[in-house]
Structure formats: structure tokens, C-alpha cells
Amino acid sequence: MMKPVRKAIIPAAGLGTRMLPISHAVPKEMLPIVDLPAIYHLVEEAAASGITEILIITNRDKDAMEDFFDLSPEYESALLAKGRTEEAEKIRRIANMANVYFLRQKEAKGLGHAVGRAKSFVSDEPFVVLYGDDIIFSETPVCRQLIDVYEKYGKACVGVKPVAPELLTKYCSLKVDAVFGRDDLYTCDDMIEKPKKGEEFSNLSILGRVLLTPEVFDIIDALTPGAGGEYQLTDAMAKMAREGGIYALEFEGDRYDMGSKLGFLTANIVKGLTHPETAEGLRSFIKDLAGKL
Ligand code: UTP
């Protein structure tokens, strides 16, 4: 019988060099989107998808993430003493969204290596990976969208979007065939990480979410360094795609790359335009500014 998807991994141990200088003192996953760090949105998405066990892969400089998901008795009692009950409850809710575990990747050897650290946490269950710097705002949480495909077809499924040709060389490219009767679902039987010009299979690339089955760990264990000298998760998924086939879902949702300066800024604007404390002020500021651009 198919096992339910209860577990997620959030690799968040990368150095984040694209966000330097800030990222050497503040983990990029802790950069705020209005008043919540990026990593909060990932845990919330997983929890809202029915996932109860979440392993965050971290490193020696990123303890702030662990603190954020802990209780905060000092802040809670200060808020309660001032009668600010709702805010106190909000802090408590964050600590109780899911069972959140932490494990250090001792060296940043790539996303494949980071996911490989989760082998005993995952054991023999299907699981979702949420890339630590990819925030996706959607109607249905993207993890849930992937789980729905897994529950129907019983195979690994990666979240994809079309990517502009000039960006494909920085991402990956998938070899796909459309699933009959669906315009958002494909079967995938190969993929390539950071293709050079002419090596692309299609303009579909994985963006931020994948649902994998535990066979991937033996493949990860046997990986050799790939693009950029890193152990690439894409190389492991490519082997799964070639050997047994996987699915690719063009998910519904807007993705923001919090590992890039522009992604960080746009995510803040989009969220700021819906946040009750900032929406009105930000809207009129933007309108004003747009007139001067
Ligand atoms: P990126 O390639 O975007 O992250 O990895 P990076 O290496 O931190 O970024 P730059 O290029 O130096 O700016 C995607 C995700 O995988 C995690 C990152 O934290 C990020 O969330 N990752 C990457 C790890 O956990 N370990 C690694 O060794 C590499």
C-alpha cells in the first residue's frame, strides 16, 4: 500500500553568495518578507499540505532559524502583560505548526549532498523537498499540488515552470511528454542541470519543489560532483527519470527567488500589498513612485 506523504526536507545550508554582504551575518532564509522570514512560509506551506515532520538542513552559522521555531516565553509574557493576546498567540502558533527538526550539513557540497543528509529521517517514506530560498505564493500550497499527483500516479513528481531561454543555463531543463487530457502534467524521462546552449531538452525547469521517493538516497550516495563541482540533486533525479520515469507538474503559483536581490524585493512588495498593516500605505507609495519613474 502507498505510504502517505508526512515528511519534508528544507535544505537551507547554502552559503547564499548572491545575497552577500547581508548573507554572511543573516541567513538568507531568515530575510524577512514584511514581518516573517522566508523559512516561515516554507514550513507553513508544508504544514498546510498535511506534512507533520519537517527537517531543515542547516549549518553552523544559521542558528537563528532554530530560534525562530522555538517558543519565546519572554516576548509572549511581555505581549500578554500588555494585553496583546493575538500577537502572543501568533508567536506560539509558529512554534507549533509542525514538528520541526534541524540537522547540520557540515560542508556546503551542493543540494544533492544536503538532501542526502536526510536519509535516516526519511527512512522508507515518500517526501517533499522545499528548496530553502524559493518562496511560492499560490491558492493551493504547491506541496499539496505535488502530493495530489503522487497519490494518483504513485511516482515521484517535480514542480516545474517554463523559464526564459537565457535563464535555462542557470537552472535545469526537462525532457517531457504531456499526459493525455492534462495541460499541466507531464511524464519526464530525463533532465539536465545547468545545460549549455544546445543541450536543453525543453524550456521547463524545476522551481523549488519536488516530491521524491526513498530510492533517491542510494542514487545520491553514488553521485559524483556535477555542475559547479557540487553534488547535484538534479543528477540524482535525472537517473530516477531515466530508469523508472517521474512526473512533472506545472504548478499553480508565483515563485520568488529569495536567494536573489530582485526576488527578495519583489516578494516583499507583493506580500506588503496584502498585509493589513502595510497594504494601503504601500499601494499609495507605489502609485506615487510609478508616476515619477
Ligand atoms: P542555491 O544554489 O540557490 O544556494 O541552492 P546557495 O549555494 O546558497 O546560493 P548562492 O548561489 O551561493 O547564492 C538552493 C537551496 O539549496 C540549499 C540552499 O540553502 C538553497 O536553499 N543548499 C545549497 C544547501 O542546503 N546546501 C548546499 O550545499 C547548497
mmCIF file of C-alpha atoms and ligand atoms in Angstrom:
data_model
loop_
_atom_site.group_PDB
_atom_site.id
_atom_site.type_symbol
_atom_site.label_atom_id
_atom_site.label_comp_id
_atom_site.label_asym_id
_atom_site.label_seq_id
_atom_site.Cartn_x
_atom_site.Cartn_y
_atom_site.Cartn_z
ATOM 1 C CA MET A 1 0.000 0.000 0.000
ATOM 2 C CA MET A 2 1.171 3.534 -0.767
ATOM 3 C CA LYS A 3 2.595 5.359 2.246
ATOM 4 C CA PRO A 4 1.190 8.833 2.992
ATOM 5 C CA VAL A 5 3.435 11.869 2.499
ATOM 6 C CA ARG A 6 4.172 13.085 6.041
ATOM 7 C CA LYS A 7 7.732 14.363 5.759
ATOM 8 C CA ALA A 8 9.516 17.295 4.180
ATOM 9 C CA ILE A 9 13.107 18.439 3.887
ATOM 10 C CA ILE A 10 14.066 22.084 3.593
ATOM 11 C CA PRO A 11 17.706 22.407 2.513
ATOM 12 C CA ALA A 12 18.852 25.752 3.885
ATOM 13 C CA ALA A 13 22.579 25.239 4.331
ATOM 14 C CA GLY A 14 23.840 27.000 1.217
ATOM 15 C CA LEU A 15 26.212 29.938 1.535
ATOM 16 C CA GLY A 16 23.911 32.336 -0.278
ATOM 17 C CA THR A 17 26.712 34.194 -2.011
ATOM 18 C CA ARG A 18 24.264 36.023 -4.307
ATOM 19 C CA MET A 19 22.907 37.798 -1.224
ATOM 20 C CA LEU A 20 26.251 38.974 0.114
ATOM 21 C CA PRO A 21 27.099 41.084 2.067
ATOM 22 C CA ILE A 22 23.944 40.538 4.207
ATOM 23 C CA SER A 23 24.062 36.730 3.981
ATOM 24 C CA HIS A 24 27.348 36.379 5.857
ATOM 25 C CA ALA A 25 25.641 37.684 9.001
ATOM 26 C CA VAL A 26 21.949 36.870 8.391
ATOM 27 C CA PRO A 27 20.962 33.560 6.788
ATOM 28 C CA LYS A 28 19.130 34.311 3.524
ATOM 29 C CA GLU A 29 16.320 32.020 4.726
ATOM 30 C CA MET A 30 15.820 34.444 7.647
ATOM 31 C CA LEU A 31 15.442 37.516 5.459
ATOM 32 C CA PRO A 32 12.002 38.996 6.049
ATOM 33 C CA ILE A 33 9.002 39.119 3.792
ATOM 34 C CA VAL A 34 7.285 42.005 5.589
ATOM 35 C CA ASP A 35 7.371 40.600 9.151
ATOM 36 C CA LEU A 36 8.018 36.884 8.660
ATOM 37 C CA PRO A 37 11.216 35.208 7.483
ATOM 38 C CA ALA A 38 11.268 33.290 4.205
ATOM 39 C CA ILE A 39 11.679 29.971 6.036
ATOM 40 C CA TYR A 40 8.370 30.549 7.850
ATOM 41 C CA HIS A 41 6.492 30.477 4.531
ATOM 42 C CA LEU A 42 8.097 27.137 3.631
ATOM 43 C CA VAL A 43 7.153 25.495 6.923
ATOM 44 C CA GLU A 44 3.653 26.948 6.669
ATOM 45 C CA GLU A 45 3.261 25.635 3.109
ATOM 46 C CA ALA A 46 4.365 22.146 4.139
ATOM 47 C CA ALA A 47 2.113 22.125 7.224
ATOM 48 C CA ALA A 48 -0.864 23.391 5.188
ATOM 49 C CA SER A 49 -0.249 20.476 2.799
ATOM 50 C CA GLY A 50 -0.683 17.910 5.582
ATOM 51 C CA ILE A 51 3.021 17.403 6.337
ATOM 52 C CA THR A 52 3.774 16.955 10.024
ATOM 53 C CA GLU A 53 7.538 16.215 10.128
ATOM 54 C CA ILE A 54 9.938 18.781 8.701
ATOM 55 C CA LEU A 55 13.715 18.541 8.646
ATOM 56 C CA ILE A 56 15.598 21.760 7.989
ATOM 57 C CA ILE A 57 19.156 21.225 6.766
ATOM 58 C CA THR A 58 21.182 23.993 8.313
ATOM 59 C CA ASN A 59 24.795 24.935 9.027
ATOM 60 C CA ARG A 60 26.905 26.317 11.831
ATOM 61 C CA ASP A 61 26.086 29.941 11.000
ATOM 62 C CA LYS A 62 22.306 29.618 10.821
ATOM 63 C CA ASP A 63 21.131 29.068 14.408
ATOM 64 C CA ALA A 64 18.663 31.928 14.023
ATOM 65 C CA MET A 65 16.340 29.542 12.159
ATOM 66 C CA GLU A 66 16.225 27.202 15.137
ATOM 67 C CA ASP A 67 15.464 30.079 17.497
ATOM 68 C CA PHE A 68 12.646 31.295 15.275
ATOM 69 C CA PHE A 69 10.713 27.994 15.523
ATOM 70 C CA ASP A 70 11.160 27.762 19.299
ATOM 71 C CA LEU A 71 8.796 29.248 21.877
ATOM 72 C CA SER A 72 9.614 32.735 23.045
ATOM 73 C CA PRO A 73 8.467 32.981 26.689
ATOM 74 C CA GLU A 74 9.961 36.428 27.190
ATOM 75 C CA TYR A 75 8.181 38.012 24.222
ATOM 76 C CA GLU A 76 4.984 36.103 24.920
ATOM 77 C CA SER A 77 4.713 37.262 28.524
ATOM 78 C CA ALA A 78 5.655 40.831 27.596
ATOM 79 C CA LEU A 79 2.859 40.872 25.000
ATOM 80 C CA LEU A 80 0.359 39.239 27.359
ATOM 81 C CA ALA A 81 1.181 41.749 30.089
ATOM 82 C CA LYS A 82 0.244 44.499 27.612
ATOM 83 C CA GLY A 83 -2.984 42.715 26.649
ATOM 84 C CA ARG A 84 -1.669 41.973 23.139
ATOM 85 C CA THR A 85 -3.055 38.411 23.247
ATOM 86 C CA GLU A 86 -3.396 37.904 19.499
ATOM 87 C CA GLU A 87 0.266 38.701 18.843
ATOM 88 C CA ALA A 88 1.334 36.385 21.673
ATOM 89 C CA GLU A 89 -0.745 33.595 20.156
ATOM 90 C CA LYS A 90 0.786 34.227 16.740
ATOM 91 C CA ILE A 91 4.267 33.614 18.132
ATOM 92 C CA ARG A 92 3.089 30.435 19.871
ATOM 93 C CA ARG A 93 1.400 29.175 16.688
ATOM 94 C CA ILE A 94 4.684 29.455 14.785
ATOM 95 C CA ALA A 95 6.357 27.076 17.236
ATOM 96 C CA ASN A 96 3.511 24.582 16.856
ATOM 97 C CA MET A 97 2.959 24.485 13.093
ATOM 98 C CA ALA A 98 4.716 21.112 12.717
ATOM 99 C CA ASN A 99 7.451 19.015 14.294
ATOM 100 C CA VAL A 100 10.497 20.862 13.013
ATOM 101 C CA TYR A 101 13.900 19.173 13.238
ATOM 102 C CA PHE A 102 17.336 20.506 12.381
ATOM 103 C CA LEU A 103 20.432 18.811 11.029
ATOM 104 C CA ARG A 104 23.699 20.398 10.009
ATOM 105 C CA GLN A 105 25.281 19.852 6.642
ATOM 106 C CA LYS A 106 28.896 20.204 7.688
ATOM 107 C CA GLU A 107 30.145 21.390 4.299
ATOM 108 C CA ALA A 108 28.144 23.110 1.558
ATOM 109 C CA LYS A 109 28.731 20.475 -1.107
ATOM 110 C CA GLY A 110 25.525 21.047 -3.034
ATOM 111 C CA LEU A 111 21.789 20.461 -2.890
ATOM 112 C CA GLY A 112 22.124 16.717 -3.624
ATOM 113 C CA HIS A 113 24.534 16.348 -0.730
ATOM 114 C CA ALA A 114 22.236 18.358 1.569
ATOM 115 C CA VAL A 115 19.224 16.147 0.775
ATOM 116 C CA GLY A 116 21.405 13.051 1.234
ATOM 117 C CA ARG A 117 21.885 14.021 4.918
ATOM 118 C CA ALA A 118 18.165 13.306 5.452
ATOM 119 C CA LYS A 119 18.338 9.598 4.607
ATOM 120 C CA SER A 120 17.591 8.248 8.087
ATOM 121 C CA PHE A 121 14.984 10.953 8.793
ATOM 122 C CA VAL A 122 13.070 9.940 5.662
ATOM 123 C CA SER A 123 13.588 6.177 6.035
ATOM 124 C CA ASP A 124 11.233 4.374 3.606
ATOM 125 C CA GLU A 125 8.617 7.090 3.026
ATOM 126 C CA PRO A 126 7.874 9.465 0.179
ATOM 127 C CA PHE A 127 8.847 13.053 0.995
ATOM 128 C CA VAL A 128 8.809 16.587 -0.328
ATOM 129 C CA VAL A 129 11.821 18.873 -0.744
ATOM 130 C CA LEU A 130 11.215 22.613 -0.484
ATOM 131 C CA TYR A 131 14.281 24.497 -1.704
ATOM 132 C CA GLY A 132 15.112 26.873 1.122
ATOM 133 C CA ASP A 133 15.165 30.078 -0.887
ATOM 134 C CA ASP A 134 12.184 29.506 -3.211
ATOM 135 C CA ILE A 135 9.007 31.084 -1.896
ATOM 136 C CA ILE A 136 5.830 30.306 -3.787
ATOM 137 C CA PHE A 137 2.531 32.062 -3.165
ATOM 138 C CA SER A 138 -0.389 30.023 -4.508
ATOM 139 C CA GLU A 139 -4.070 29.220 -3.987
ATOM 140 C CA THR A 140 -3.329 25.574 -3.131
ATOM 141 C CA PRO A 141 0.056 25.021 -1.447
ATOM 142 C CA VAL A 142 2.478 23.662 -4.054
ATOM 143 C CA CYS A 143 3.465 20.721 -1.831
ATOM 144 C CA ARG A 144 -0.220 19.751 -1.783
ATOM 145 C CA GLN A 145 -0.385 20.017 -5.577
ATOM 146 C CA LEU A 146 2.562 17.571 -5.837
ATOM 147 C CA ILE A 147 1.108 15.221 -3.219
ATOM 148 C CA ASP A 148 -2.150 15.061 -5.212
ATOM 149 C CA VAL A 149 -0.186 13.847 -8.267
ATOM 150 C CA TYR A 150 1.719 11.318 -6.158
ATOM 151 C CA GLU A 151 -1.488 9.981 -4.631
ATOM 152 C CA LYS A 152 -2.960 9.488 -8.097
ATOM 153 C CA TYR A 153 0.067 8.119 -10.004
ATOM 154 C CA GLY A 154 2.323 6.712 -7.249
ATOM 155 C CA LYS A 155 5.565 8.176 -8.620
ATOM 156 C CA ALA A 156 7.965 10.996 -7.836
ATOM 157 C CA CYS A 157 6.799 14.370 -9.165
ATOM 158 C CA VAL A 158 8.735 17.594 -9.621
ATOM 159 C CA GLY A 159 7.306 21.131 -9.722
ATOM 160 C CA VAL A 160 8.122 22.929 -12.970
ATOM 161 C CA LYS A 161 7.560 26.209 -14.799
ATOM 162 C CA PRO A 162 8.598 27.457 -18.227
ATOM 163 C CA VAL A 163 11.778 29.520 -17.955
ATOM 164 C CA ALA A 164 13.101 32.141 -20.391
ATOM 165 C CA PRO A 165 15.726 30.611 -22.743
ATOM 166 C CA GLU A 166 18.532 32.868 -21.443
ATOM 167 C CA LEU A 167 17.872 31.687 -17.857
ATOM 168 C CA LEU A 168 17.792 27.949 -18.605
ATOM 169 C CA THR A 169 21.584 27.683 -18.386
ATOM 170 C CA LYS A 170 21.331 28.662 -14.703
ATOM 171 C CA TYR A 171 18.512 26.198 -13.963
ATOM 172 C CA CYS A 172 17.774 22.737 -15.307
ATOM 173 C CA SER A 173 15.886 21.511 -18.351
ATOM 174 C CA LEU A 174 13.489 18.560 -18.508
ATOM 175 C CA LYS A 175 12.664 16.060 -21.255
ATOM 176 C CA VAL A 176 8.891 15.659 -21.055
ATOM 177 C CA ASP A 177 5.758 14.327 -22.745
ATOM 178 C CA ALA A 178 2.333 15.749 -21.957
ATOM 179 C CA VAL A 179 -0.038 13.468 -20.046
ATOM 180 C CA PHE A 180 -3.145 12.883 -22.160
ATOM 181 C CA GLY A 181 -6.028 15.139 -21.176
ATOM 182 C CA ARG A 182 -3.934 17.450 -18.929
ATOM 183 C CA ASP A 183 -2.244 20.682 -19.872
ATOM 184 C CA ASP A 184 -0.255 20.969 -16.623
ATOM 185 C CA LEU A 185 1.131 17.449 -16.172
ATOM 186 C CA TYR A 186 3.940 15.649 -17.980
ATOM 187 C CA THR A 187 5.886 12.445 -17.773
ATOM 188 C CA CYS A 188 9.620 13.104 -17.578
ATOM 189 C CA ASP A 189 12.312 10.664 -18.647
ATOM 190 C CA ASP A 190 15.441 12.791 -18.445
ATOM 191 C CA MET A 191 16.742 16.161 -17.254
ATOM 192 C CA ILE A 192 19.976 18.123 -17.245
ATOM 193 C CA GLU A 193 21.382 20.594 -14.696
ATOM 194 C CA LYS A 194 22.676 23.928 -15.997
ATOM 195 C CA PRO A 195 22.539 22.914 -19.687
ATOM 196 C CA LYS A 196 24.958 24.597 -22.059
ATOM 197 C CA LYS A 197 23.390 26.229 -25.130
ATOM 198 C CA GLY A 198 22.040 23.472 -27.370
ATOM 199 C CA GLU A 199 21.870 20.870 -24.580
ATOM 200 C CA GLU A 200 18.363 21.874 -23.364
ATOM 201 C CA PHE A 201 15.515 19.361 -23.647
ATOM 202 C CA SER A 202 12.702 21.913 -23.162
ATOM 203 C CA ASN A 203 12.052 25.274 -21.511
ATOM 204 C CA LEU A 204 10.561 23.526 -18.452
ATOM 205 C CA SER A 205 12.707 23.777 -15.363
ATOM 206 C CA ILE A 206 12.307 22.641 -11.753
ATOM 207 C CA LEU A 207 11.497 25.557 -9.491
ATOM 208 C CA GLY A 208 11.697 24.955 -5.802
ATOM 209 C CA ARG A 209 9.556 21.899 -5.004
ATOM 210 C CA VAL A 210 9.977 18.186 -5.646
ATOM 211 C CA LEU A 211 8.282 15.100 -4.240
ATOM 212 C CA LEU A 212 10.656 12.158 -4.168
ATOM 213 C CA THR A 213 10.580 8.513 -3.205
ATOM 214 C CA PRO A 214 13.241 6.991 -0.936
ATOM 215 C CA GLU A 215 15.116 5.167 -3.759
ATOM 216 C CA VAL A 216 16.729 8.537 -4.440
ATOM 217 C CA PHE A 217 19.053 8.106 -1.444
ATOM 218 C CA ASP A 218 21.029 5.207 -2.941
ATOM 219 C CA ILE A 219 21.411 7.269 -6.101
ATOM 220 C CA ILE A 220 22.570 10.298 -4.083
ATOM 221 C CA ASP A 221 25.111 8.132 -2.232
ATOM 222 C CA ALA A 222 26.633 7.174 -5.587
ATOM 223 C CA LEU A 223 26.714 10.727 -7.037
ATOM 224 C CA THR A 224 29.917 12.299 -8.258
ATOM 225 C CA PRO A 225 30.298 16.090 -8.344
ATOM 226 C CA GLY A 226 28.346 17.647 -11.224
ATOM 227 C CA ALA A 227 27.804 21.214 -12.454
ATOM 228 C CA GLY A 228 29.847 23.722 -10.437
ATOM 229 C CA GLY A 229 31.686 20.878 -8.682
ATOM 230 C CA GLU A 230 28.618 20.305 -6.440
ATOM 231 C CA TYR A 231 26.636 17.132 -5.754
ATOM 232 C CA GLN A 232 23.527 17.955 -7.761
ATOM 233 C CA LEU A 233 20.068 16.737 -6.764
ATOM 234 C CA THR A 234 19.125 17.126 -10.444
ATOM 235 C CA ASP A 235 21.668 14.437 -11.393
ATOM 236 C CA ALA A 236 20.009 12.004 -8.962
ATOM 237 C CA MET A 237 16.515 12.888 -10.189
ATOM 238 C CA ALA A 238 17.710 12.535 -13.802
ATOM 239 C CA LYS A 239 18.698 8.940 -13.046
ATOM 240 C CA MET A 240 15.276 8.262 -11.497
ATOM 241 C CA ALA A 241 13.624 9.826 -14.553
ATOM 242 C CA ARG A 242 15.684 7.714 -16.983
ATOM 243 C CA GLU A 243 15.202 4.480 -15.056
ATOM 244 C CA GLY A 244 11.598 4.475 -13.861
ATOM 245 C CA GLY A 245 10.145 7.737 -15.120
ATOM 246 C CA ILE A 246 8.793 10.521 -12.955
ATOM 247 C CA TYR A 247 6.097 13.173 -13.323
ATOM 248 C CA ALA A 248 6.468 16.922 -13.770
ATOM 249 C CA LEU A 249 3.666 19.255 -12.700
ATOM 250 C CA GLU A 250 3.412 22.819 -13.953
ATOM 251 C CA PHE A 251 2.221 24.088 -10.610
ATOM 252 C CA GLU A 252 -0.119 26.977 -9.943
ATOM 253 C CA GLY A 253 1.598 29.764 -8.029
ATOM 254 C CA ASP A 254 4.054 32.643 -8.218
ATOM 255 C CA ARG A 255 7.623 31.925 -7.243
ATOM 256 C CA TYR A 256 10.133 34.357 -5.751
ATOM 257 C CA ASP A 257 13.831 33.551 -5.517
ATOM 258 C CA MET A 258 14.789 34.828 -2.057
ATOM 259 C CA GLY A 259 18.400 33.978 -2.878
ATOM 260 C CA SER A 260 18.459 36.902 -5.310
ATOM 261 C CA LYS A 261 18.159 40.602 -4.532
ATOM 262 C CA LEU A 262 15.345 41.168 -7.026
ATOM 263 C CA GLY A 263 13.372 38.145 -5.754
ATOM 264 C CA PHE A 264 13.701 39.392 -2.181
ATOM 265 C CA LEU A 265 12.421 42.859 -3.108
ATOM 266 C CA THR A 266 9.515 41.683 -5.274
ATOM 267 C CA ALA A 267 8.318 39.151 -2.669
ATOM 268 C CA ASN A 268 8.201 41.973 -0.128
ATOM 269 C CA ILE A 269 6.231 44.244 -2.418
ATOM 270 C CA VAL A 270 3.701 41.542 -3.308
ATOM 271 C CA LYS A 271 3.189 40.500 0.312
ATOM 272 C CA GLY A 272 3.260 44.097 1.525
ATOM 273 C CA LEU A 273 0.346 44.865 -0.798
ATOM 274 C CA THR A 274 -1.856 42.334 1.030
ATOM 275 C CA HIS A 275 -0.627 42.770 4.609
ATOM 276 C CA PRO A 276 -3.290 44.624 6.640
ATOM 277 C CA GLU A 277 -0.735 46.928 8.286
ATOM 278 C CA THR A 278 1.057 47.927 5.077
ATOM 279 C CA ALA A 279 -1.306 47.396 2.117
ATOM 280 C CA GLU A 280 -2.832 50.847 1.963
ATOM 281 C CA GLY A 281 0.330 52.842 2.580
ATOM 282 C CA LEU A 282 2.416 50.758 0.195
ATOM 283 C CA ARG A 283 -0.176 50.969 -2.571
ATOM 284 C CA SER A 284 -0.264 54.756 -2.498
ATOM 285 C CA PHE A 285 3.537 54.915 -2.242
ATOM 286 C CA ILE A 286 3.910 52.686 -5.326
ATOM 287 C CA LYS A 287 1.344 54.662 -7.304
ATOM 288 C CA ASP A 288 3.163 57.861 -6.462
ATOM 289 C CA LEU A 289 6.543 56.404 -7.284
ATOM 290 C CA ALA A 290 5.336 54.866 -10.559
ATOM 291 C CA GLY A 291 4.305 58.334 -11.728
ATOM 292 C CA LYS A 292 7.897 59.517 -11.271
ATOM 293 C CA LEU A 293 9.622 56.561 -12.983
HETATM 294 P P1 UTP B 1 21.358 27.625 -4.188
HETATM 295 O O1 UTP B 1 22.359 27.180 -5.177
HETATM 296 O O2 UTP B 1 20.340 28.613 -4.580
HETATM 297 O O3 UTP B 1 22.009 28.170 -2.870
HETATM 298 O O4 UTP B 1 20.684 26.332 -3.549
HETATM 299 P P2 UTP B 1 23.382 28.800 -2.472
HETATM 300 O O5 UTP B 1 24.521 27.962 -2.851
HETATM 301 O O6 UTP B 1 23.180 29.112 -1.040
HETATM 302 O O7 UTP B 1 23.309 30.184 -3.281
HETATM 303 P P3 UTP B 1 24.395 31.097 -3.970
HETATM 304 O O8 UTP B 1 24.398 30.625 -5.409
HETATM 305 O O9 UTP B 1 25.708 30.959 -3.242
HETATM 306 O O10 UTP B 1 23.838 32.469 -3.835
HETATM 307 C C1 UTP B 1 19.293 26.084 -3.403
HETATM 308 C C2 UTP B 1 18.948 25.692 -1.993
HETATM 309 O O11 UTP B 1 19.751 24.607 -1.537
HETATM 310 C C3 UTP B 1 20.403 24.915 -0.329
HETATM 311 C C4 UTP B 1 20.445 26.437 -0.255
HETATM 312 O O12 UTP B 1 20.434 26.871 1.104
HETATM 313 C C5 UTP B 1 19.197 26.843 -1.007
HETATM 314 O O13 UTP B 1 18.093 26.940 -0.152
HETATM 315 N N1 UTP B 1 21.756 24.315 -0.310
HETATM 316 C C6 UTP B 1 22.604 24.555 -1.347
HETATM 317 C C7 UTP B 1 22.137 23.544 0.763
HETATM 318 O O14 UTP B 1 21.370 23.317 1.720
HETATM 319 N N2 UTP B 1 23.411 23.027 0.775
HETATM 320 C C8 UTP B 1 24.284 23.231 -0.243
HETATM 321 O O15 UTP B 1 25.420 22.724 -0.163
HETATM 322 C C9 UTP B 1 23.864 24.028 -1.319
#
